[in-house]
Coordinates of C-alpha atoms in Angstrom, one line a residue:
M515 CA 115.0 81.2 114.8
L516 CA 113.2 84.5 114.6
Q517 CA 114.9 85.2 111.2
T518 CA 113.0 82.2 109.7
L519 CA 109.6 83.6 110.7
S520 CA 107.5 86.0 108.7
I521 CA 106.9 89.5 109.9
R522 CA 103.3 88.5 110.8
A523 CA 104.5 85.5 112.8
K524 CA 107.1 87.7 114.6
I525 CA 104.6 90.3 115.6
G526 CA 102.2 87.5 116.6
T527 CA 105.0 86.0 118.7
G528 CA 105.6 89.3 120.4
F529 CA 102.0 89.7 121.3
G530 CA 101.8 86.1 122.4
L531 CA 104.8 86.6 124.7
A532 CA 103.2 89.7 126.1
L533 CA 99.9 87.9 126.7
L534 CA 101.8 85.0 128.3
F535 CA 103.5 87.3 130.7
L536 CA 100.2 89.0 131.6
L537 CA 98.6 85.6 132.1
I538 CA 101.4 84.5 134.4
I539 CA 101.2 87.8 136.4
G540 CA 97.5 87.5 136.6
A541 CA 97.6 83.9 137.7
V542 CA 100.2 84.7 140.4
S543 CA 98.2 87.7 141.5
Y544 CA 95.0 85.8 141.6
S545 CA 96.6 83.0 143.6
N546 CA 98.1 85.4 146.1
T547 CA 94.9 87.5 146.3
S548 CA 92.9 84.3 146.9
D549 CA 95.3 83.4 149.7
L550 CA 95.0 86.9 151.1
M551 CA 91.3 86.8 151.1
T552 CA 91.4 83.4 152.8
A553 CA 93.7 84.8 155.5
R554 CA 91.5 87.8 155.9
A555 CA 88.5 85.5 156.2
I556 CA 90.3 83.5 158.9
A557 CA 91.3 86.8 160.7
R558 CA 87.6 87.9 160.6
H559 CA 86.7 84.5 162.0
S560 CA 89.0 85.0 165.0
L561 CA 87.5 88.5 165.6
E562 CA 84.0 86.9 165.5
V563 CA 85.1 84.3 168.1
E564 CA 86.6 87.0 170.3
K565 CA 83.4 89.1 169.9
A566 CA 81.3 86.1 170.9
I567 CA 83.5 85.3 173.9
G568 CA 83.1 89.0 174.9
E569 CA 79.3 88.6 174.6
V570 CA 79.5 85.5 176.8
K571 CA 81.4 87.6 179.4
T572 CA 78.9 90.4 179.1
G573 CA 76.0 88.0 179.7
L574 CA 77.7 86.5 182.7
I575 CA 78.4 89.9 184.2
D576 CA 74.8 91.1 183.6
M577 CA 73.6 88.0 185.4
E578 CA 76.0 88.7 188.3
T579 CA 75.0 92.4 188.4
G580 CA 71.3 91.7 188.4
E581 CA 71.7 89.1 191.2
R582 CA 73.6 91.6 193.3
G583 CA 71.1 94.3 192.7
Y584 CA 68.3 92.1 193.8
L585 CA 70.2 90.8 196.9
L586 CA 70.8 94.4 198.0
T587 CA 67.4 95.9 197.3
G588 CA 65.0 92.9 197.2
D589 CA 63.4 94.6 194.2
E590 CA 62.3 92.1 191.6
S591 CA 63.0 94.6 188.8
F592 CA 66.7 94.1 189.4
L593 CA 66.3 90.6 188.2
D594 CA 65.6 91.8 184.6
P595 CA 69.3 92.2 183.8
Y596 CA 69.8 88.8 185.3
Q597 CA 67.2 87.2 182.9
S598 CA 68.4 89.1 179.8
G599 CA 72.0 88.3 180.7
R600 CA 71.1 84.6 180.9
Q601 CA 69.5 84.7 177.5
A602 CA 72.5 86.7 176.0
F603 CA 74.9 84.2 177.7
D604 CA 73.1 81.2 176.2
A605 CA 73.0 82.8 172.7
A606 CA 76.7 83.9 172.8
L607 CA 77.8 80.5 174.1
A608 CA 76.0 78.8 171.2
D609 CA 77.8 81.2 168.8
V610 CA 81.2 80.4 170.3
T611 CA 80.5 76.7 170.2
A612 CA 79.6 76.9 166.4
L613 CA 82.6 79.2 165.6
T614 CA 85.1 77.0 167.4
A615 CA 83.8 73.7 166.1
D616 CA 87.2 73.1 164.4
N617 CA 89.2 73.9 167.5
P618 CA 89.4 70.9 170.0
N619 CA 91.0 73.0 172.8
Q620 CA 88.3 75.6 172.7
Q621 CA 85.6 73.0 172.6
A622 CA 87.1 71.4 175.7
R623 CA 87.1 74.8 177.5
L624 CA 83.5 75.4 176.4
Q625 CA 82.5 72.1 177.9
K626 CA 84.3 73.0 181.1
L627 CA 82.6 76.4 181.0
R628 CA 79.2 74.8 180.6
D629 CA 79.8 72.6 183.7
T630 CA 81.1 75.6 185.7
T631 CA 78.3 77.9 184.7
K632 CA 75.6 75.3 185.3
T633 CA 76.8 75.1 188.9
L634 CA 77.1 78.8 189.1
F635 CA 73.6 79.4 187.8
D636 CA 72.3 76.9 190.4
R637 CA 74.1 79.0 193.1
F638 CA 72.6 82.2 191.7
A639 CA 69.1 80.6 191.9
E640 CA 69.7 79.4 195.5
T641 CA 70.9 82.9 196.5
V642 CA 67.8 84.6 194.9
D643 CA 65.5 82.1 196.6
A644 CA 67.2 82.7 199.9
R645 CA 66.7 86.4 199.5
R646 CA 63.1 85.9 198.9
S647 CA 62.5 83.5 201.8
S648 CA 65.1 84.5 204.4
G649 CA 65.8 88.1 203.5
L650 CA 69.1 89.7 203.1
D651 CA 70.8 88.0 206.0
G652 CA 69.9 84.5 204.6
A653 CA 71.2 85.4 201.2
M654 CA 74.4 87.0 202.5
S655 CA 75.3 83.9 204.4
L656 CA 75.4 82.1 201.0
V657 CA 77.4 84.9 199.4
K658 CA 79.9 84.9 202.3
A659 CA 80.4 81.2 201.8
G660 CA 82.4 82.2 198.6
T661 CA 81.0 79.5 196.3
V662 CA 79.5 82.0 193.8
K663 CA 82.8 84.0 193.7
A664 CA 84.9 80.9 193.2
L665 CA 82.6 79.7 190.3
M666 CA 82.7 83.2 188.7
D667 CA 86.5 83.3 189.0
D668 CA 86.6 79.9 187.3
A669 CA 84.3 81.0 184.5
R670 CA 86.3 84.2 184.0
G671 CA 89.5 82.1 183.9
I672 CA 88.1 79.8 181.3
L673 CA 86.9 82.7 179.2
K674 CA 90.3 84.4 179.6
D675 CA 92.1 81.2 178.4
M676 CA 89.7 81.1 175.4
D677 CA 90.3 84.8 174.7
D678 CA 94.1 84.4 175.0
E679 CA 94.1 81.5 172.5
E680 CA 92.0 83.4 170.0
A681 CA 94.3 86.4 170.5
M682 CA 97.3 84.2 169.8
L683 CA 95.6 82.7 166.8
Q684 CA 94.6 86.2 165.6
T685 CA 98.2 87.3 165.9
G686 CA 99.4 84.3 163.8
R687 CA 96.6 84.9 161.3
D688 CA 97.4 88.6 161.0
K689 CA 101.0 87.7 160.3
V690 CA 99.9 85.2 157.6
A691 CA 97.6 87.8 156.1
A692 CA 100.4 90.4 156.2
D693 CA 102.9 88.0 154.7
T694 CA 100.4 87.1 152.0
A695 CA 99.7 90.7 151.2
Q696 CA 103.4 91.4 151.0
S697 CA 103.8 88.4 148.8
T698 CA 101.0 89.6 146.6
F699 CA 102.5 93.1 146.4
D700 CA 106.0 91.7 145.7
S701 CA 104.5 89.3 143.0
I702 CA 102.8 92.2 141.3
I703 CA 105.7 94.6 141.5
Y704 CA 108.6 92.2 140.7
G705 CA 106.4 90.2 138.3
T706 CA 105.5 93.4 136.4
L707 CA 109.1 94.5 136.3
I708 CA 110.3 91.1 135.1
A709 CA 107.5 91.0 132.6
V710 CA 108.3 94.5 131.3
A711 CA 112.0 93.6 131.1
L712 CA 111.3 90.3 129.2
M713 CA 108.8 92.1 127.0
L714 CA 111.3 94.8 126.2
L715 CA 114.0 92.2 125.6
A716 CA 111.6 90.2 123.3
G717 CA 110.5 93.4 121.6
F718 CA 114.1 94.4 121.0
F719 CA 114.9 91.1 119.4
I720 CA 111.7 90.9 117.4
L721 CA 112.0 94.5 116.3
R722 CA 115.6 93.9 115.4
S723 CA 114.7 90.7 113.5
I724 CA 112.1 92.7 111.5
T725 CA 113.9 96.0 110.9
I726 CA 117.2 94.4 109.7
P727 CA 115.6 92.2 107.0
V728 CA 113.2 95.0 106.0
T729 CA 116.1 97.5 105.8
T730 CA 118.1 95.0 103.6
A731 CA 115.0 94.5 101.4
V732 CA 114.6 98.2 101.1
G733 CA 118.2 98.6 100.1
N734 CA 118.0 95.9 97.5
L735 CA 114.7 97.4 96.2
A736 CA 116.4 100.8 95.9
S737 CA 119.4 99.3 94.1
A738 CA 117.1 97.2 91.8
T739 CA 114.9 100.2 91.2
A740 CA 117.9 102.3 90.2
E741 CA 119.1 99.6 87.9
I742 CA 115.6 99.3 86.4
L743 CA 115.3 103.1 86.0
A744 CA 118.7 103.2 84.3
A745 CA 117.8 100.3 82.0
T746 CA 114.4 101.8 81.1
T747 CA 116.0 105.1 80.4
Q748 CA 118.6 103.4 78.2
L749 CA 115.8 101.4 76.6
A750 CA 113.8 104.6 76.0
S751 CA 116.7 106.2 74.3
G752 CA 117.4 103.1 72.2
S753 CA 113.7 102.9 71.3
Q754 CA 113.7 106.5 70.2
E755 CA 116.8 105.9 68.1
Q756 CA 115.1 102.7 66.8
A757 CA 112.0 104.7 65.9
A758 CA 114.1 107.3 64.1
A759 CA 116.1 104.6 62.2
V760 CA 112.9 102.9 61.2
A761 CA 111.4 106.2 60.0
E762 CA 114.5 106.8 57.9
T763 CA 114.3 103.3 56.6
V764 CA 110.7 103.8 55.6
S765 CA 111.7 107.0 53.7
T766 CA 114.5 105.0 52.0
V767 CA 112.0 102.3 51.1
D768 CA 109.7 104.9 49.6
E769 CA 112.5 106.1 47.4
V770 CA 113.4 102.5 46.4
T771 CA 109.8 101.9 45.6
Q772 CA 109.6 104.9 43.4
T773 CA 112.8 103.7 41.6
S774 CA 111.3 100.3 41.2
D775 CA 108.2 101.8 39.6
Q776 CA 110.4 103.8 37.2
A777 CA 112.4 100.7 36.4
A778 CA 109.2 98.8 35.7
Q779 CA 108.0 101.6 33.4
R780 CA 111.4 101.6 31.6
S781 CA 111.4 97.9 31.3
K782 CA 107.9 98.0 29.8
A783 CA 109.1 100.6 27.4
V784 CA 112.1 98.4 26.4
S785 CA 109.7 95.5 25.8
E786 CA 107.5 97.7 23.6
A787 CA 110.5 99.0 21.7
A788 CA 111.8 95.5 21.1
Q789 CA 108.5 94.5 19.7
R790 CA 108.5 97.5 17.4
S791 CA 112.0 96.6 16.3
V792 CA 110.8 93.1 15.4
E793 CA 108.1 94.6 13.2
S794 CA 110.5 97.1 11.7
G795 CA 113.0 94.3 10.9
K796 CA 110.4 92.7 8.7
A797 CA 110.0 96.0 6.8
G798 CA 113.5 95.9 5.2
R799 CA 117.0 97.2 5.2
R800 CA 116.0 100.6 6.4
A801 CA 114.8 99.1 9.6
V802 CA 118.4 97.8 10.2
D803 CA 119.7 101.3 10.8
E804 CA 116.7 102.0 13.0
A805 CA 117.3 98.7 14.8
V806 CA 121.0 99.6 15.4
T807 CA 119.9 102.9 16.9
V808 CA 117.2 101.2 19.0
M809 CA 119.6 98.5 20.1
G810 CA 122.0 101.2 21.3
K811 CA 119.2 102.7 23.4
V812 CA 118.3 99.2 24.6
K813 CA 122.0 98.8 25.6
E814 CA 121.9 102.1 27.5
Q815 CA 118.6 101.3 29.2
S816 CA 119.8 97.8 30.0
E817 CA 122.9 99.2 31.6
S818 CA 120.8 101.8 33.4
I819 CA 118.5 99.0 34.6
A820 CA 121.5 96.9 35.7
E821 CA 122.8 99.9 37.6
G822 CA 119.4 100.5 39.1
I823 CA 119.0 96.8 40.0
L824 CA 122.5 96.8 41.5
G825 CA 121.5 99.9 43.5
L826 CA 118.4 98.1 44.7
A827 CA 120.6 95.2 45.7
E828 CA 122.8 97.5 47.7
Q829 CA 119.8 99.2 49.3
A830 CA 118.3 95.7 50.0
Q831 CA 121.6 94.9 51.7
S832 CA 121.3 98.1 53.7
I833 CA 117.8 97.2 54.6
G834 CA 119.0 93.8 55.8
D835 CA 121.6 95.6 58.0
I836 CA 118.9 97.8 59.3
I837 CA 116.6 94.8 59.9
A838 CA 119.5 93.1 61.8
T839 CA 119.9 96.3 63.9
V840 CA 116.1 96.3 64.5
N841 CA 116.2 92.6 65.4
E842 CA 119.1 93.2 67.8
I843 CA 117.2 96.1 69.4
A844 CA 114.2 93.8 69.7
E845 CA 116.4 91.2 71.4
Q846 CA 117.7 93.8 73.8
T847 CA 114.2 95.0 74.4
N848 CA 113.0 91.4 75.1
L849 CA 116.0 90.9 77.5
L850 CA 115.3 94.2 79.3
A851 CA 111.6 93.3 79.5
L852 CA 112.5 89.9 81.0
N853 CA 114.9 91.6 83.5
A854 CA 112.2 94.1 84.3
A855 CA 109.6 91.3 84.9
I856 CA 112.1 89.5 87.2
E857 CA 112.7 92.7 89.2
A858 CA 108.9 93.3 89.3
S859 CA 108.4 89.8 90.7
R860 CA 111.0 90.6 93.3
A861 CA 109.2 93.8 94.2
G862 CA 106.1 91.8 95.1
E863 CA 102.8 93.7 95.3
H864 CA 104.4 97.0 94.4
G865 CA 105.8 95.6 91.2
R866 CA 102.5 94.3 89.7
G867 CA 101.9 97.4 87.5
F868 CA 105.5 97.4 86.4
A869 CA 105.2 93.6 85.5
V870 CA 102.2 94.4 83.2
V871 CA 104.3 97.1 81.5
A872 CA 107.2 94.8 81.2
G873 CA 104.9 92.1 79.6
E874 CA 103.7 94.7 77.1
V875 CA 107.3 95.6 76.3
K876 CA 108.2 91.9 75.8
S877 CA 105.1 91.4 73.6
L878 CA 106.1 94.4 71.4
A879 CA 109.6 93.1 71.2
D880 CA 108.3 89.7 70.0
Q881 CA 106.2 91.5 67.4
S882 CA 109.3 93.4 66.2
K883 CA 111.2 90.1 65.9
K884 CA 108.4 88.5 63.9
A885 CA 108.1 91.5 61.6
T886 CA 111.9 91.7 61.0
A887 CA 111.9 88.0 60.3
Q888 CA 109.2 88.5 57.7
I889 CA 111.1 91.4 56.2
R890 CA 114.3 89.4 56.1
Q891 CA 112.5 86.6 54.2
I892 CA 111.0 89.2 51.8
L893 CA 114.4 90.8 51.4
G894 CA 115.9 87.3 50.6
D895 CA 113.4 86.8 47.9
I896 CA 114.0 90.3 46.5
Q897 CA 117.8 89.7 46.6
K898 CA 117.3 86.4 44.7
A899 CA 115.1 88.1 42.2
T900 CA 117.5 91.1 41.9
N901 CA 120.4 88.8 41.4
G902 CA 118.5 87.0 38.7
A903 CA 117.5 90.3 37.1
V904 CA 121.1 91.5 37.2
M905 CA 122.3 88.3 35.5
R906 CA 119.7 88.5 32.9
T907 CA 120.3 92.2 32.4
E908 CA 124.0 91.5 31.9
E909 CA 123.2 88.7 29.5
G910 CA 120.8 91.0 27.7
T911 CA 123.5 93.6 27.4
R912 CA 125.9 91.1 26.0
N913 CA 123.2 89.9 23.5
V914 CA 122.6 93.5 22.5
N915 CA 126.3 94.0 21.9
E916 CA 126.4 90.9 19.8
A917 CA 123.4 92.0 17.9
I918 CA 125.0 95.4 17.2
L919 CA 128.1 93.6 15.9
V920 CA 126.0 91.3 13.8
V921 CA 124.1 94.2 12.3
G922 CA 127.4 96.0 11.7
R923 CA 128.9 93.0 9.9
A924 CA 125.8 92.0 8.0
G925 CA 123.6 95.0 7.6
D926 CA 121.9 93.3 4.7
T927 CA 121.0 90.2 6.8
I928 CA 117.5 91.2 7.7
R929 CA 116.5 87.9 8.9
A930 CA 119.5 87.5 11.3
L931 CA 118.7 91.0 12.6
A932 CA 115.1 90.1 13.1
E933 CA 116.0 87.0 15.0
T934 CA 118.4 89.0 17.1
I935 CA 115.8 91.6 17.8
T936 CA 113.3 88.9 18.7
E937 CA 115.7 87.5 21.2
A938 CA 116.2 91.0 22.6
A939 CA 112.5 91.4 22.9
Q940 CA 112.2 88.2 24.8
L941 CA 114.9 89.3 27.1
A942 CA 113.3 92.6 27.6
A943 CA 110.0 90.9 28.4
Q944 CA 111.8 88.8 31.0
I945 CA 113.5 92.0 32.4
S946 CA 110.1 93.6 32.5
A947 CA 108.6 90.7 34.4
S948 CA 111.5 90.6 36.8
V949 CA 111.4 94.3 37.4
G950 CA 107.6 94.0 38.0
Q951 CA 108.2 91.3 40.6
Q952 CA 110.8 93.6 42.2
A953 CA 108.3 96.4 42.3
T954 CA 105.8 94.1 44.0
G955 CA 108.4 93.0 46.5
M956 CA 109.4 96.6 47.2
A957 CA 105.8 97.4 47.8
Q958 CA 105.6 94.5 50.3
I959 CA 108.8 95.8 52.0
H960 CA 107.3 99.3 52.1
Q961 CA 104.2 97.9 53.9
A962 CA 106.3 95.8 56.2
M963 CA 108.5 98.8 57.1
K964 CA 105.3 100.8 57.8
N965 CA 104.3 98.0 60.2
I966 CA 107.8 98.1 61.8
N967 CA 107.5 101.8 62.2
Q968 CA 104.1 101.5 63.9
V969 CA 105.5 98.8 66.2
A970 CA 108.5 100.9 67.0
N971 CA 106.3 103.9 67.9
Q972 CA 104.2 101.6 70.1
N973 CA 107.4 100.2 71.7
L974 CA 108.5 103.8 72.3
V975 CA 105.3 104.7 74.1
S976 CA 105.4 101.5 76.2
T977 CA 109.0 102.2 77.0
R978 CA 108.1 105.7 78.2
Q979 CA 105.4 104.2 80.3
T980 CA 107.9 101.7 81.7
E981 CA 110.3 104.6 82.5
R982 CA 107.5 106.4 84.3
A983 CA 106.6 103.3 86.3
A984 CA 110.3 102.8 87.2
Q985 CA 110.5 106.4 88.4
D986 CA 107.4 105.8 90.5
L987 CA 108.9 102.6 91.9
D988 CA 112.1 104.5 92.7
L989 CA 110.1 107.2 94.5
L990 CA 108.2 104.5 96.4
S991 CA 111.4 102.7 97.4
A992 CA 112.8 106.1 98.7
K993 CA 109.6 106.6 100.8
L994 CA 109.8 103.0 102.1
R995 CA 113.5 103.6 103.0
L996 CA 112.5 106.8 104.8
L997 CA 109.8 105.0 106.8
V998 CA 112.1 102.1 107.7
N999 CA 114.9 104.5 108.8
G1000 CA 112.5 106.5 110.9
G1001 CA 112.9 109.8 109.0
R1002 CA 116.7 109.6 108.9

């Protein structure tokens, strides 16, 4: 069950259990302490009852002592302890009565004590009056009768019974208080030990449920980081090779562009020469020989143009292969960027920066794909134009050959020569237009390759940034693994 909880929930559960254990121990301790305080209060109550009973005895003894002193001396001052003893007796008896209001046995004894002491006090008064009126002998006759002694013995017996019951109650209450104190002590000690054991056990399981998944996450992160680092290193190497290939392609395109310019210039020259040949054909027979010479040059130039156009076609095919390679690299870059984004999302908060870099890499890869698609389309147009130019150049070459044969067979046929030269001029104009289109297309290819080169350089920079981010992520995973393993 703990495995399904989040780390925050697991820690909260641990603290919750600890708080629950503390609350249980606190509740038990509070209950036992409350019982102990109650027992102590009851014990103090018994002590107060015993103290009040002692004060009753003291008051009674003071009265007896004052009466005896007066009987022996006849001095009224000896009656002062008698009077104060009576007041103390009455006050103490009232206290005992209030303190034992919940004890029927003691209340019965108190009632009996009141009846006994009432009679006793009457005898005390009779003896004092006899001493005053009849002297010592009259008082002693009452004392010798034994009534006062018997009543005092009864009062002492009643007080002793009350004292014995309170002592018995005190013993029981002391035992209850001691048992309650021991129970409180045991509850605190054993409850604390049990709570500590349960908390340690819960902490063990919670810690285990946290450290095992975290360790597994750290292991997966380290593995994924290593894979990302290897992939980004490979991507950086591939991007560098791609940049080098693109740079070489740009250089090749520059050369092709220059060749196209030269071909355009030559084509223009051919067109101008054909025009001059037409004008010369109108001049006469002499122009035929010059036309034969010019047509030979035209043939050579046409063959040279055909060779140049074929070379351009081969170079265009090479560029197509290079573009296919660039497109494949862009596809691989896009796939690596997607994998990097997936791994960054798995890394969570620590992979946000890497996800941004991966997004930039994917954007650059998409730009590379778009650029290569445009170049491929342009190359297709160039190849079509080149093929048309080749066909027309070959046709022009054949026409020039036929013209030479015609001039050779009919050197005096100026008109036929002029017509042939006119056709050659038209073909030359077409070749010039085609070569001009080719030059324009090569210029576009040149600009596109510059754009590809710029994108490749940006891709290389982004890949380097991605590689550094992967290295930082690898270092972070190592630190996290070190923290999880406790420095091991």
